[in-house]
Amino acid sequence: MKILVTVKQVPDTSGKVAVNPDGTLNRASMQTIINPDDLNAVEAALALKDELGCKVVAFTMGPPPAEGMLRELMAMGVDEGVLVTAREFGGSDTYATSQILAAAIGTYGVEADDVILAGRQAIDGDTAQVGPQIAEKLHLPQVSYAGEITKEDNALTVKRMLEDGYMTIKVKTPCLVTCVKELNAPRYMNIRGILDAYQQPMTVMTYETLKDHPLIDKETIGLEGSPTNILTSFTPPQKGAGMMLSGADKATTDQLAGILAEKHII
Ligand SMILES: Cc1cc2nc3c(=O)[nH]c(=O)nc-3n(C[C@H](O)[C@H](O)[C@H](O)COP(=O)(O)OP(=O)(O)OC[C@H]3O[C@@H](n4cnc5c(N)ncnc54)[C@H](O)[C@@H]3O)c2cc1C
């Protein structure tokens, strides 16, 4: 058994967000972090590894510096990293991204008792489409919004978090599960892990590695091959400072009514 986790390096949206003229993110000019939901997916994988002794492999599609993020994951306990990187893959939308990641995972190999974990959603693209699309393209069953995962023989029991409750689903392996933050509290890197991180295996998959996979077609990957394109994206202007009125007397309520009338709100 092994657990394959998809992890995206995303811009730290608490800092400045820079956008290229073609609408894609200017990632080079921004600080990056590990996508938060993906840390929950990694923690779930490592907890299953602690319990069952299985191997955990992290996959990321991104520019070469994303290797640093994979090393950070190794310092947490991940056994192997797969960096999927090529100029041909740049600018991919969710359709193309899932196509490429599914090809990479398929090339690595999915066996009968394997589990694929993804975050529910990336904080930059924010679509929550990539995990389910990977499952579809690999013809695997999927469960989204996992808030609890347990494994028994060739099946997982997943507590699926909904807005107003939860649903418990049993799914056979191999399968894909998308994870939400309620699932766990991600662990930190540890000293032993940091020392070992650079000894762990790193596989790089390029366009050359994947080009013969049935899911890889130059017409359906990268910016040119993506069925959706971002036309514009922008950072909304900061709102002005708010106004505080205090007092419960008539003068204050008259003042409030006057301000609202002036703004044509009442
Ligand atoms: C502002 C903005 C708007 C966008 N709007 C759209 C849109 O409407 N339609 C569209 O198709 N694309 C859109 N994109 C492009 C989108 O960022 C990319 O397609 C991206 O590769 C994946 O989509 P996502 O970030 O929404 O991932 P999500 O589907 O939210 O990610 C879910 C999970 O999939 C995995 N995952 C996703 N990407 C990777 C990766 N590169 N490597 C490893 N794991 C990964 C992670 O586990 C992640 O938690 C948009 C991008 C931006 C910046």
Tab-separated table of C-alpha atoms and ligand atoms in Angstrom:
chain	number	residue	atom	x	y	z
A	1	MET	CA	0.000	0.000	0.000
A	2	LYS	CA	1.120	3.555	-0.704
A	3	ILE	CA	-0.458	6.972	-0.383
A	4	LEU	CA	-0.011	9.488	-3.184
A	5	VAL	CA	-0.684	13.087	-2.163
A	6	THR	CA	-1.080	16.020	-4.533
A	7	VAL	CA	0.369	19.213	-3.114
A	8	LYS	CA	0.318	22.637	-4.726
A	9	GLN	CA	2.734	25.464	-4.003
A	10	VAL	CA	0.581	28.586	-3.876
A	11	PRO	CA	1.237	32.305	-3.526
A	12	ASP	CA	1.012	33.587	0.026
A	13	THR	CA	-2.174	35.560	-0.410
A	14	SER	CA	-1.499	37.462	2.828
A	15	GLY	CA	1.202	39.303	0.807
A	16	LYS	CA	1.024	41.241	-2.496
A	17	VAL	CA	-0.681	39.354	-5.356
A	18	ALA	CA	0.908	40.053	-8.780
A	19	VAL	CA	-0.817	39.169	-12.060
A	20	ASN	CA	0.834	38.831	-15.528
A	21	PRO	CA	-0.670	40.608	-18.579
A	22	ASP	CA	-2.084	37.227	-19.765
A	23	GLY	CA	-4.063	36.880	-16.514
A	24	THR	CA	-1.868	34.171	-14.984
A	25	LEU	CA	-0.237	34.723	-11.609
A	26	ASN	CA	3.265	36.170	-11.586
A	27	ARG	CA	4.451	33.491	-9.170
A	28	ALA	CA	8.131	34.469	-9.454
A	29	SER	CA	7.457	37.812	-7.759
A	30	MET	CA	5.459	36.372	-4.862
A	31	GLN	CA	6.269	34.498	-1.646
A	32	THR	CA	4.984	30.944	-1.747
A	33	ILE	CA	3.478	28.613	0.831
A	34	ILE	CA	2.183	25.048	0.832
A	35	ASN	CA	-1.534	25.065	0.004
A	36	PRO	CA	-3.232	24.780	3.443
A	37	ASP	CA	-5.721	21.988	2.562
A	38	ASP	CA	-2.812	19.988	1.098
A	39	LEU	CA	-1.045	20.094	4.474
A	40	ASN	CA	-4.139	18.391	5.923
A	41	ALA	CA	-3.929	15.782	3.146
A	42	VAL	CA	-0.221	15.215	3.918
A	43	GLU	CA	-0.959	14.921	7.646
A	44	ALA	CA	-3.699	12.349	6.927
A	45	ALA	CA	-1.217	10.375	4.794
A	46	LEU	CA	1.462	10.533	7.505
A	47	ALA	CA	-1.037	9.439	10.187
A	48	LEU	CA	-1.931	6.392	8.037
A	49	LYS	CA	1.808	5.779	7.539
A	50	ASP	CA	2.329	5.897	11.348
A	51	GLU	CA	-0.493	3.368	11.753
A	52	LEU	CA	0.099	1.048	8.798
A	53	GLY	CA	3.726	1.619	7.816
A	54	CYS	CA	2.923	2.537	4.210
A	55	LYS	CA	4.926	4.738	1.843
A	56	VAL	CA	3.872	8.365	1.240
A	57	VAL	CA	4.689	10.052	-2.073
A	58	ALA	CA	3.985	13.756	-2.738
A	59	PHE	CA	3.272	14.998	-6.279
A	60	THR	CA	3.439	18.604	-7.324
A	61	MET	CA	3.144	20.269	-10.707
A	62	GLY	CA	4.997	23.549	-10.749
A	63	PRO	CA	8.221	25.338	-11.621
A	64	PRO	CA	11.576	23.728	-10.596
A	65	PRO	CA	11.842	25.682	-7.273
A	66	ALA	CA	8.778	23.693	-6.092
A	67	GLU	CA	11.372	20.998	-5.281
A	68	GLY	CA	12.078	23.017	-2.095
A	69	MET	CA	8.470	22.504	-1.010
A	70	LEU	CA	8.736	18.752	-1.644
A	71	ARG	CA	11.878	18.694	0.558
A	72	GLU	CA	9.905	20.469	3.310
A	73	LEU	CA	7.279	17.715	3.062
A	74	MET	CA	10.043	15.106	3.350
A	75	ALA	CA	11.184	16.847	6.537
A	76	MET	CA	7.669	16.195	7.862
A	77	GLY	CA	7.868	12.480	6.978
A	78	VAL	CA	7.003	12.130	3.265
A	79	ASP	CA	9.146	9.358	1.697
A	80	GLU	CA	9.432	10.542	-1.896
A	81	GLY	CA	8.712	13.594	-4.027
A	82	VAL	CA	7.583	13.739	-7.648
A	83	LEU	CA	8.118	17.098	-9.328
A	84	VAL	CA	6.095	17.425	-12.527
A	85	THR	CA	7.628	20.312	-14.418
A	86	ALA	CA	7.897	21.474	-18.036
A	87	ARG	CA	7.483	24.661	-20.027
A	88	GLU	CA	4.707	22.828	-21.949
A	89	PHE	CA	2.665	22.484	-18.710
A	90	GLY	CA	2.769	26.213	-17.761
A	91	GLY	CA	-0.511	28.182	-17.674
A	92	SER	CA	-2.663	25.045	-17.455
A	93	ASP	CA	-6.250	25.449	-16.255
A	94	THR	CA	-7.885	22.846	-14.029
A	95	TYR	CA	-8.729	20.550	-16.959
A	96	ALA	CA	-5.135	20.542	-18.188
A	97	THR	CA	-3.660	20.422	-14.661
A	98	SER	CA	-5.666	17.343	-13.745
A	99	GLN	CA	-4.801	15.769	-17.098
A	100	ILE	CA	-1.072	16.189	-16.386
A	101	LEU	CA	-1.267	15.137	-12.712
A	102	ALA	CA	-3.373	12.083	-13.614
A	103	ALA	CA	-0.784	11.134	-16.254
A	104	ALA	CA	2.023	11.566	-13.703
A	105	ILE	CA	0.203	9.483	-11.055
A	106	GLY	CA	-0.726	6.846	-13.656
A	107	THR	CA	2.890	6.681	-14.835
A	108	TYR	CA	4.118	6.309	-11.248
A	109	GLY	CA	1.594	3.510	-10.780
A	110	VAL	CA	-1.576	3.020	-8.745
A	111	GLU	CA	-2.061	-0.407	-7.148
A	112	ALA	CA	-5.149	-2.080	-5.680
A	113	ASP	CA	-4.693	-0.874	-2.084
A	114	ASP	CA	-3.368	2.613	-2.878
A	115	VAL	CA	-5.001	5.855	-1.811
A	116	ILE	CA	-4.677	9.256	-3.497
A	117	LEU	CA	-5.229	12.280	-1.264
A	118	ALA	CA	-5.664	15.866	-2.462
A	119	GLY	CA	-6.587	19.083	-0.747
A	120	ARG	CA	-10.178	20.168	-1.241
A	121	GLN	CA	-9.183	23.464	-2.795
A	122	ALA	CA	-6.158	25.585	-3.676
A	123	ILE	CA	-6.178	29.110	-2.226
A	124	ASP	CA	-5.161	30.730	-5.532
A	125	GLY	CA	-7.298	29.133	-8.275
A	126	ASP	CA	-9.945	28.284	-5.650
A	127	THR	CA	-11.921	25.940	-7.889
A	128	ALA	CA	-11.806	22.605	-5.967
A	129	GLN	CA	-11.894	20.884	-9.368
A	130	VAL	CA	-8.457	19.297	-9.703
A	131	GLY	CA	-8.854	16.439	-7.179
A	132	PRO	CA	-12.200	15.195	-8.566
A	133	GLN	CA	-10.944	15.613	-12.149
A	134	ILE	CA	-7.867	13.458	-11.414
A	135	ALA	CA	-10.159	10.718	-10.057
A	136	GLU	CA	-12.344	10.889	-13.184
A	137	LYS	CA	-9.356	10.716	-15.510
A	138	LEU	CA	-7.900	7.730	-13.646
A	139	HIS	CA	-11.380	6.085	-13.491
A	140	LEU	CA	-11.198	5.906	-9.693
A	141	PRO	CA	-13.972	6.360	-7.122
A	142	GLN	CA	-13.720	9.598	-5.159
A	143	VAL	CA	-14.959	11.104	-1.917
A	144	SER	CA	-14.697	14.856	-1.372
A	145	TYR	CA	-14.551	17.006	1.819
A	146	ALA	CA	-13.032	14.343	4.097
A	147	GLY	CA	-13.054	15.333	7.779
A	148	GLU	CA	-12.078	11.867	9.042
A	149	ILE	CA	-10.441	8.892	7.289
A	150	THR	CA	-9.927	5.335	8.539
A	151	LYS	CA	-8.590	2.374	6.560
A	152	GLU	CA	-9.629	-1.227	6.979
A	153	ASP	CA	-8.527	-3.943	4.537
A	154	ASN	CA	-9.262	-2.745	0.989
A	155	ALA	CA	-11.613	0.111	1.930
A	156	LEU	CA	-11.638	3.547	3.530
A	157	THR	CA	-14.364	4.920	5.754
A	158	VAL	CA	-14.604	8.650	5.184
A	159	LYS	CA	-16.612	11.197	7.149
A	160	ARG	CA	-17.639	13.717	4.535
A	161	MET	CA	-18.178	17.204	5.974
A	162	LEU	CA	-21.235	19.039	4.690
A	163	GLU	CA	-22.470	22.526	5.524
A	164	ASP	CA	-25.174	21.298	7.887
A	165	GLY	CA	-23.937	17.872	8.956
A	166	TYR	CA	-21.850	14.982	7.726
A	167	MET	CA	-22.141	11.814	5.689
A	168	THR	CA	-20.168	8.600	6.301
A	169	ILE	CA	-19.052	6.825	3.151
A	170	LYS	CA	-17.222	3.544	2.661
A	171	VAL	CA	-15.137	3.457	-0.510
A	172	LYS	CA	-12.994	0.702	-1.983
A	173	THR	CA	-9.341	1.316	-2.809
A	174	PRO	CA	-7.798	2.477	-5.050
A	175	CYS	CA	-9.647	5.761	-4.602
A	176	LEU	CA	-9.142	9.508	-4.340
A	177	VAL	CA	-10.174	11.573	-1.328
A	178	THR	CA	-10.113	15.365	-1.035
A	179	CYS	CA	-9.329	16.713	2.422
A	180	VAL	CA	-10.582	19.698	4.425
A	181	LYS	CA	-8.998	21.512	7.352
A	182	GLU	CA	-11.283	19.860	9.937
A	183	LEU	CA	-9.454	16.588	9.224
A	184	ASN	CA	-6.440	17.185	11.464
A	185	ALA	CA	-3.720	19.575	12.642
A	186	PRO	CA	-0.697	19.252	10.321
A	187	ARG	CA	2.566	18.318	12.034
A	188	TYR	CA	5.740	20.404	11.855
A	189	MET	CA	9.009	19.408	10.244
A	190	ASN	CA	11.281	17.624	12.717
A	191	ILE	CA	15.073	17.840	13.139
A	192	ARG	CA	15.659	14.228	12.023
A	193	GLY	CA	13.394	14.827	9.013
A	194	ILE	CA	15.219	18.038	8.075
A	195	LEU	CA	18.568	16.189	8.220
A	196	ASP	CA	17.196	13.305	6.125
A	197	ALA	CA	15.188	15.379	3.625
A	198	TYR	CA	18.032	15.751	1.123
A	199	GLN	CA	18.721	11.972	1.134
A	200	GLN	CA	15.150	11.103	0.107
A	201	PRO	CA	14.416	10.234	-3.542
A	202	MET	CA	13.117	12.975	-5.848
A	203	THR	CA	11.641	12.001	-9.202
A	204	VAL	CA	11.320	14.657	-11.897
A	205	MET	CA	8.705	14.098	-14.611
A	206	THR	CA	9.001	16.394	-17.632
A	207	TYR	CA	7.039	16.631	-20.873
A	208	GLU	CA	9.464	14.042	-22.296
A	209	THR	CA	8.606	11.616	-19.458
A	210	LEU	CA	4.843	11.937	-19.946
A	211	LYS	CA	4.419	12.734	-23.650
A	212	ASP	CA	3.450	9.164	-24.628
A	213	HIS	CA	0.812	8.832	-21.901
A	214	PRO	CA	-2.705	8.732	-23.444
A	215	LEU	CA	-3.786	11.740	-21.326
A	216	ILE	CA	-0.988	13.947	-22.634
A	217	ASP	CA	-1.788	15.769	-25.851
A	218	LYS	CA	-0.153	19.112	-26.694
A	219	GLU	CA	-3.602	20.342	-27.777
A	220	THR	CA	-5.049	19.951	-24.257
A	221	ILE	CA	-2.236	21.018	-21.920
A	222	GLY	CA	-0.568	24.302	-21.021
A	223	LEU	CA	-1.931	27.805	-21.604
A	224	GLU	CA	-2.683	27.198	-25.300
A	225	GLY	CA	-4.426	23.868	-24.748
A	226	SER	CA	-6.514	24.942	-21.744
A	227	PRO	CA	-10.234	25.143	-22.493
A	228	THR	CA	-10.640	28.042	-20.001
A	229	ASN	CA	-8.571	31.223	-19.997
A	230	ILE	CA	-8.532	33.987	-17.434
A	231	LEU	CA	-9.600	37.204	-19.197
A	232	THR	CA	-8.904	39.592	-16.315
A	233	SER	CA	-7.984	39.311	-12.685
A	234	PHE	CA	-7.401	42.135	-10.242
A	235	THR	CA	-6.983	42.888	-6.575
A	236	PRO	CA	-10.019	44.812	-5.285
A	237	PRO	CA	-9.199	48.311	-4.010
A	238	GLN	CA	-8.969	48.643	-0.254
A	239	LYS	CA	-12.156	49.890	1.386
A	240	GLY	CA	-11.937	53.285	3.109
A	241	ALA	CA	-11.868	53.570	6.894
A	242	GLY	CA	-15.231	52.968	8.574
A	243	MET	CA	-17.108	55.606	10.581
A	244	MET	CA	-18.088	55.045	14.244
A	245	LEU	CA	-20.995	56.845	15.872
A	246	SER	CA	-21.538	56.323	19.560
A	247	GLY	CA	-24.510	57.186	21.717
A	248	ALA	CA	-28.111	56.027	22.051
A	249	ASP	CA	-29.675	59.490	22.041
A	250	LYS	CA	-31.847	61.210	19.422
A	251	ALA	CA	-28.988	63.428	18.214
A	252	THR	CA	-26.927	60.338	17.287
A	253	THR	CA	-29.806	58.558	15.534
A	254	ASP	CA	-30.610	61.787	13.635
A	255	GLN	CA	-26.959	62.026	12.622
A	256	LEU	CA	-27.020	58.390	11.411
A	257	ALA	CA	-30.258	58.952	9.478
A	258	GLY	CA	-28.730	62.074	7.905
A	259	ILE	CA	-25.622	60.191	6.738
A	260	LEU	CA	-27.704	57.326	5.280
A	261	ALA	CA	-30.046	59.771	3.522
A	262	GLU	CA	-27.074	61.672	2.074
A	263	LYS	CA	-25.760	58.403	0.600
A	264	HIS	CA	-29.274	57.596	-0.767
A	265	ILE	CA	-29.363	54.409	1.355
A	266	ILE	CA	-32.656	55.438	2.975
B	1	LIG	C1	-7.577	33.992	-10.026
B	1	LIG	C2	-7.539	32.676	-10.762
B	1	LIG	C3	-8.693	32.170	-11.279
B	1	LIG	C4	-8.691	30.953	-11.954
B	1	LIG	N1	-9.842	30.485	-12.446
B	1	LIG	C5	-9.865	29.324	-13.117
B	1	LIG	C6	-11.079	28.812	-13.648
B	1	LIG	O1	-12.146	29.402	-13.486
B	1	LIG	N2	-11.053	27.657	-14.331
B	1	LIG	C7	-9.886	26.946	-14.486
B	1	LIG	O2	-9.904	25.896	-15.102
B	1	LIG	N3	-8.705	27.401	-13.989
B	1	LIG	C8	-8.661	28.569	-13.308
B	1	LIG	N4	-7.502	29.038	-12.829
B	1	LIG	C9	-6.280	28.293	-13.031
B	1	LIG	C10	-5.916	27.421	-11.847
B	1	LIG	O3	-5.107	28.092	-10.931
B	1	LIG	C11	-5.128	26.294	-12.314
B	1	LIG	O4	-5.836	25.532	-13.214
B	1	LIG	C12	-4.590	25.380	-11.248
B	1	LIG	O5	-3.670	24.537	-11.842
B	1	LIG	C13	-5.504	24.377	-10.543
B	1	LIG	O6	-6.659	24.867	-10.172
B	1	LIG	P1	-6.957	25.331	-8.666
B	1	LIG	O7	-5.840	26.160	-8.187
B	1	LIG	O8	-8.313	25.879	-8.697
B	1	LIG	O9	-6.897	23.956	-7.840
B	1	LIG	P2	-8.034	23.266	-6.989
B	1	LIG	O10	-8.874	22.459	-7.891
B	1	LIG	O11	-8.717	24.228	-6.069
B	1	LIG	O12	-7.065	22.313	-6.160
B	1	LIG	C14	-7.560	21.183	-5.459
B	1	LIG	C15	-6.399	20.317	-5.099
B	1	LIG	O13	-5.807	19.775	-6.279
B	1	LIG	C16	-4.406	19.638	-6.095
B	1	LIG	N5	-3.684	20.484	-7.045
B	1	LIG	C17	-4.142	21.526	-7.788
B	1	LIG	N6	-3.164	22.031	-8.566
B	1	LIG	C18	-2.053	21.308	-8.293
B	1	LIG	C19	-0.698	21.334	-8.742
B	1	LIG	N7	-0.286	22.228	-9.643
B	1	LIG	N8	0.176	20.420	-8.245
B	1	LIG	C20	-0.232	19.505	-7.337
B	1	LIG	N9	-1.486	19.443	-6.852
B	1	LIG	C21	-2.377	20.323	-7.337
B	1	LIG	C22	-4.117	20.081	-4.671
B	1	LIG	O14	-4.145	18.961	-3.827
B	1	LIG	C23	-5.276	21.027	-4.377
B	1	LIG	O15	-5.547	21.175	-3.000
B	1	LIG	C24	-7.487	30.234	-12.115
B	1	LIG	C25	-6.322	30.752	-11.580
B	1	LIG	C26	-6.339	31.969	-10.920
B	1	LIG	C27	-5.080	32.492	-10.352
